[in-house]
Coordinates of C-alpha atoms in Angstrom, one line a residue:
Chain A
X1 CA -13.5 -2.5 12.4
X2 CA -11.0 -0.5 10.9
X3 CA -12.3 0.7 8.0
X4 CA -10.8 3.1 5.6
X5 CA -13.5 4.2 2.6
X6 CA -11.7 6.7 -0.4
X7 CA -14.5 8.1 -2.1
X8 CA -14.9 8.8 -4.9
X9 CA -14.4 4.9 -7.1
X10 CA -13.2 6.6 -10.0
X11 CA -13.0 10.3 -12.0
X12 CA -12.3 11.0 -15.3
X13 CA -11.9 14.8 -15.9
X14 CA -10.2 17.0 -18.5
X15 CA -6.3 18.2 -18.6
X16 CA -7.0 21.9 -16.0
X17 CA -9.3 20.6 -14.0
X18 CA -9.3 20.0 -10.2
X19 CA -10.5 17.5 -8.4
X20 CA -10.5 16.6 -4.2
X21 CA -10.7 12.6 -3.4
X22 CA -11.9 12.2 -0.1
X23 CA -11.4 9.2 2.2
X24 CA -13.1 8.3 5.3
X25 CA -12.0 6.5 8.2
X26 CA -12.3 4.9 11.2
X27 CA -9.8 3.9 13.2
X28 CA -8.7 3.0 16.9
X29 CA -5.9 4.7 17.8
X30 CA -5.2 7.4 14.8
X31 CA -1.9 8.4 14.1
X32 CA -1.5 8.7 10.5
X33 CA -2.8 9.3 7.0
X34 CA -0.5 8.7 4.0
X35 CA -1.4 9.2 0.5
X36 CA 0.1 7.3 -2.0
X37 CA -0.3 8.2 -5.9
X38 CA -0.1 3.8 -8.0
X39 CA 0.8 4.4 -11.5
X40 CA 1.4 0.7 -12.5
X41 CA 2.7 -1.3 -9.6
X42 CA 4.6 0.2 -6.7
X43 CA 2.7 3.3 -4.5
X44 CA 4.8 6.0 -4.3
X45 CA 4.5 7.9 -1.4
X46 CA 3.0 11.9 -1.5
X47 CA 1.7 12.9 2.0
X48 CA 2.2 12.2 5.3
X49 CA -0.7 13.6 7.9
X50 CA -0.8 13.3 12.0
X51 CA -2.2 15.1 14.7
X52 CA 0.4 18.1 14.6
X53 CA 0.2 18.4 10.5
X54 CA -3.1 18.9 9.5
X55 CA -2.5 19.7 5.9
X56 CA 0.9 19.4 3.2
X57 CA 1.0 20.9 0.5
X58 CA 3.9 20.1 -3.0
X59 CA 3.2 21.4 -5.7
X60 CA -0.7 20.8 -7.2
X61 CA -1.2 18.9 -4.8
X62 CA -2.5 20.1 -1.8
X63 CA -3.9 18.1 1.4
X64 CA -6.1 17.8 4.4
X65 CA -7.1 16.3 7.6
X66 CA -10.5 16.7 9.7
X67 CA -9.6 14.5 12.8
X68 CA -12.9 15.9 14.6
X69 CA -15.1 14.2 11.5
X70 CA -12.5 11.6 10.7
X71 CA -11.8 12.2 7.0
X72 CA -9.0 14.0 4.5
X73 CA -9.2 15.1 1.7
X74 CA -6.0 15.0 -1.4
X75 CA -6.6 18.3 -4.0
X76 CA -5.4 18.1 -7.4
X77 CA -5.2 21.5 -9.3
X78 CA -4.5 21.9 -13.1
X79 CA -5.2 17.8 -14.1
X80 CA -2.4 17.7 -16.3
X81 CA -2.9 13.5 -17.9
X82 CA 0.9 12.6 -15.9
X83 CA -2.1 12.5 -12.5
X84 CA -3.9 9.8 -14.3
X85 CA -3.1 6.5 -11.6
X86 CA -4.3 5.4 -8.8
X87 CA -4.3 7.2 -5.2
X88 CA -4.7 5.3 -2.5
X89 CA -5.4 6.4 1.2
X90 CA -4.0 4.7 4.4
X91 CA -4.1 4.7 8.1
X92 CA -2.8 3.7 10.5
X93 CA -2.7 2.7 14.3
X94 CA 0.8 2.0 14.7
X95 CA 3.0 0.2 11.3
X96 CA -0.2 -2.1 10.5
X97 CA -1.4 0.3 8.0
X98 CA -5.0 -0.3 7.0
X99 CA -5.6 1.1 2.9
X100 CA -8.4 1.7 1.2
X101 CA -9.5 0.5 -1.9
X102 CA -8.3 3.9 -4.2
X103 CA -9.5 6.3 -6.8
X104 CA -8.8 5.5 -10.2
X105 CA -8.8 8.6 -12.0
X106 CA -8.2 9.0 -15.8
X107 CA -7.3 13.2 -16.9
X108 CA -8.0 13.7 -20.5
X109 CA -5.8 15.3 -22.7
Chain B
X1 CA 20.8 -0.2 -3.3
X2 CA 18.6 3.1 -4.4
X3 CA 15.0 1.5 -4.3
X4 CA 13.4 -1.6 -2.7
X5 CA 14.4 -4.3 -5.4
X6 CA 11.5 -7.7 -5.9
X7 CA 11.7 -11.1 -7.8
X8 CA 10.4 -12.2 -10.0
X9 CA 8.0 -9.2 -11.7
X10 CA 5.7 -12.0 -13.6
X11 CA 5.1 -15.8 -11.8
X12 CA 2.8 -17.7 -13.7
X13 CA 2.4 -21.3 -11.8
X14 CA 0.3 -23.6 -11.9
X15 CA -2.1 -24.9 -8.6
X16 CA -0.8 -26.4 -6.1
X17 CA 3.1 -25.3 -6.6
X18 CA 4.9 -23.9 -4.4
X19 CA 6.0 -20.9 -4.4
X20 CA 8.7 -18.1 -3.1
X21 CA 8.8 -14.1 -3.6
X22 CA 12.0 -12.3 -2.5
X23 CA 12.5 -8.8 -1.8
X24 CA 15.2 -6.4 -0.7
X25 CA 14.4 -3.3 0.6
X26 CA 16.4 0.1 0.9
X27 CA 19.9 -0.8 2.7
X28 CA 19.3 0.1 6.6
X29 CA 16.2 0.2 6.9
X30 CA 14.8 -1.7 9.7
X31 CA 11.1 -2.4 9.6
X32 CA 9.4 -4.8 5.7
X33 CA 6.3 -5.4 4.9
X34 CA 4.3 -8.0 2.8
X35 CA 1.3 -7.0 1.0
X36 CA -1.6 -8.0 -1.5
X37 CA -2.6 -6.5 -3.8
X38 CA -6.1 -8.4 -5.7
X39 CA -7.0 -7.0 -9.4
X40 CA -9.2 -3.2 -8.1
X41 CA -8.8 -3.6 -4.8
X42 CA -6.1 -2.0 -1.6
X43 CA -3.4 -3.6 -0.6
X44 CA -3.7 -6.2 2.3
X45 CA -1.5 -6.2 5.2
X46 CA -0.1 -9.6 5.2
X47 CA 2.9 -10.0 7.5
X48 CA 5.7 -7.1 9.5
X49 CA 9.4 -7.6 10.5
X50 CA 10.9 -5.3 12.2
X51 CA 14.9 -5.3 13.4
X52 CA 14.7 -8.3 15.6
X53 CA 11.7 -8.7 16.7
X54 CA 9.6 -11.1 16.3
X55 CA 7.2 -11.1 13.2
X56 CA 4.3 -10.0 12.5
X57 CA 2.0 -12.3 12.1
X58 CA -1.8 -11.5 11.4
X59 CA -2.6 -10.5 8.3
X60 CA -1.2 -13.3 6.5
X61 CA -4.5 -15.3 5.2
X62 CA -4.0 -19.4 5.7
X63 CA -1.1 -22.2 6.6
X64 CA -0.1 -21.9 3.6
X65 CA 1.3 -18.6 4.0
X66 CA 4.6 -17.5 5.0
X67 CA 7.6 -15.3 5.1
X68 CA 11.1 -15.0 6.6
X69 CA 13.5 -12.5 7.1
X70 CA 17.5 -13.3 6.5
X71 CA 19.9 -11.6 8.5
X72 CA 17.4 -8.4 8.7
X73 CA 17.6 -7.6 5.8
X74 CA 15.9 -9.4 2.6
X75 CA 12.8 -11.1 2.5
X76 CA 11.2 -14.4 1.3
X77 CA 7.3 -15.4 1.6
X78 CA 7.1 -18.0 0.4
X79 CA 2.5 -19.9 -1.4
X80 CA 2.5 -23.3 -0.7
X81 CA 0.1 -25.1 -2.6
X82 CA -0.5 -22.7 -4.1
X83 CA -4.9 -21.5 -5.0
X84 CA -5.8 -19.5 -8.1
X85 CA -7.5 -17.0 -5.3
X86 CA -3.4 -16.8 -4.7
X87 CA -3.6 -14.7 -7.7
X88 CA -2.6 -10.9 -6.9
X89 CA 0.6 -9.2 -6.9
X90 CA 2.5 -8.9 -4.4
X91 CA 4.3 -5.4 -2.9
X92 CA 6.9 -5.2 -1.0
X93 CA 7.7 -2.2 1.5
X94 CA 10.3 -1.0 4.1
X95 CA 10.7 2.2 6.0
X96 CA 14.0 3.4 8.0
X97 CA 11.0 2.8 10.8
X98 CA 8.3 1.5 12.6
X99 CA 6.9 4.1 14.7
X100 CA 3.7 5.1 12.4
X101 CA 3.7 8.7 9.7
X102 CA 6.9 6.8 8.3
X103 CA 6.3 6.1 4.8
X104 CA 7.4 3.4 3.7
X105 CA 8.6 3.0 0.5
X106 CA 7.8 0.3 -1.9
X107 CA 8.9 -2.6 -4.6
X108 CA 7.7 -2.8 -8.1
X109 CA 5.7 -5.8 -7.0
X110 CA 5.7 -8.9 -7.9
X111 CA 2.3 -10.7 -10.2
X112 CA 1.3 -13.8 -9.1
X113 CA -1.2 -15.9 -11.6
X114 CA -2.3 -19.3 -10.3
X115 CA -3.5 -21.4 -13.4

């Protein structure tokens, strides 16, 4: 059965800290892995990682994909209170993405 | 429109009633998805539309759930004879293509509460 597991479930840090969020998966016919940030209801897209793009960076956020070990990490450096959200990982063999339950990050001022 | 819109934003209904949830995707997006997110859970795939192809309904949890997409644009998710376990946030997303690796743009969701 295909599955996506995220860890930790929740995390509390102070502003300026660096955090690493984990996403491991077992999916038949892997095609891509997506990271989303969900603050209220609508998830907003962060990164897409595929076989041809295993490392992405945008500002303080970066992500890598390890296709051999079947996991991805999302790094956030110099965290800010605005980074507080649930971070979702989704893995797709095709269009039917399988989502993890997310990591709830709280950044304290 | 500029983004995916959904209505209503909140819906409270009594057990046994039918509800209709609406999704307006981004103009020109051919793929449309419905997901359900229960409290503290990840997104659960419900149904997928791509152009004029037959939808993938494999994620619908029971025959009380149905969805349609008229004219390749607006979609309606209908839940008949609602049950308390149907309470969740229902999210709609659209993308420009169904191919793997295409970013899905999400709407703000409809929070359904079944009393």
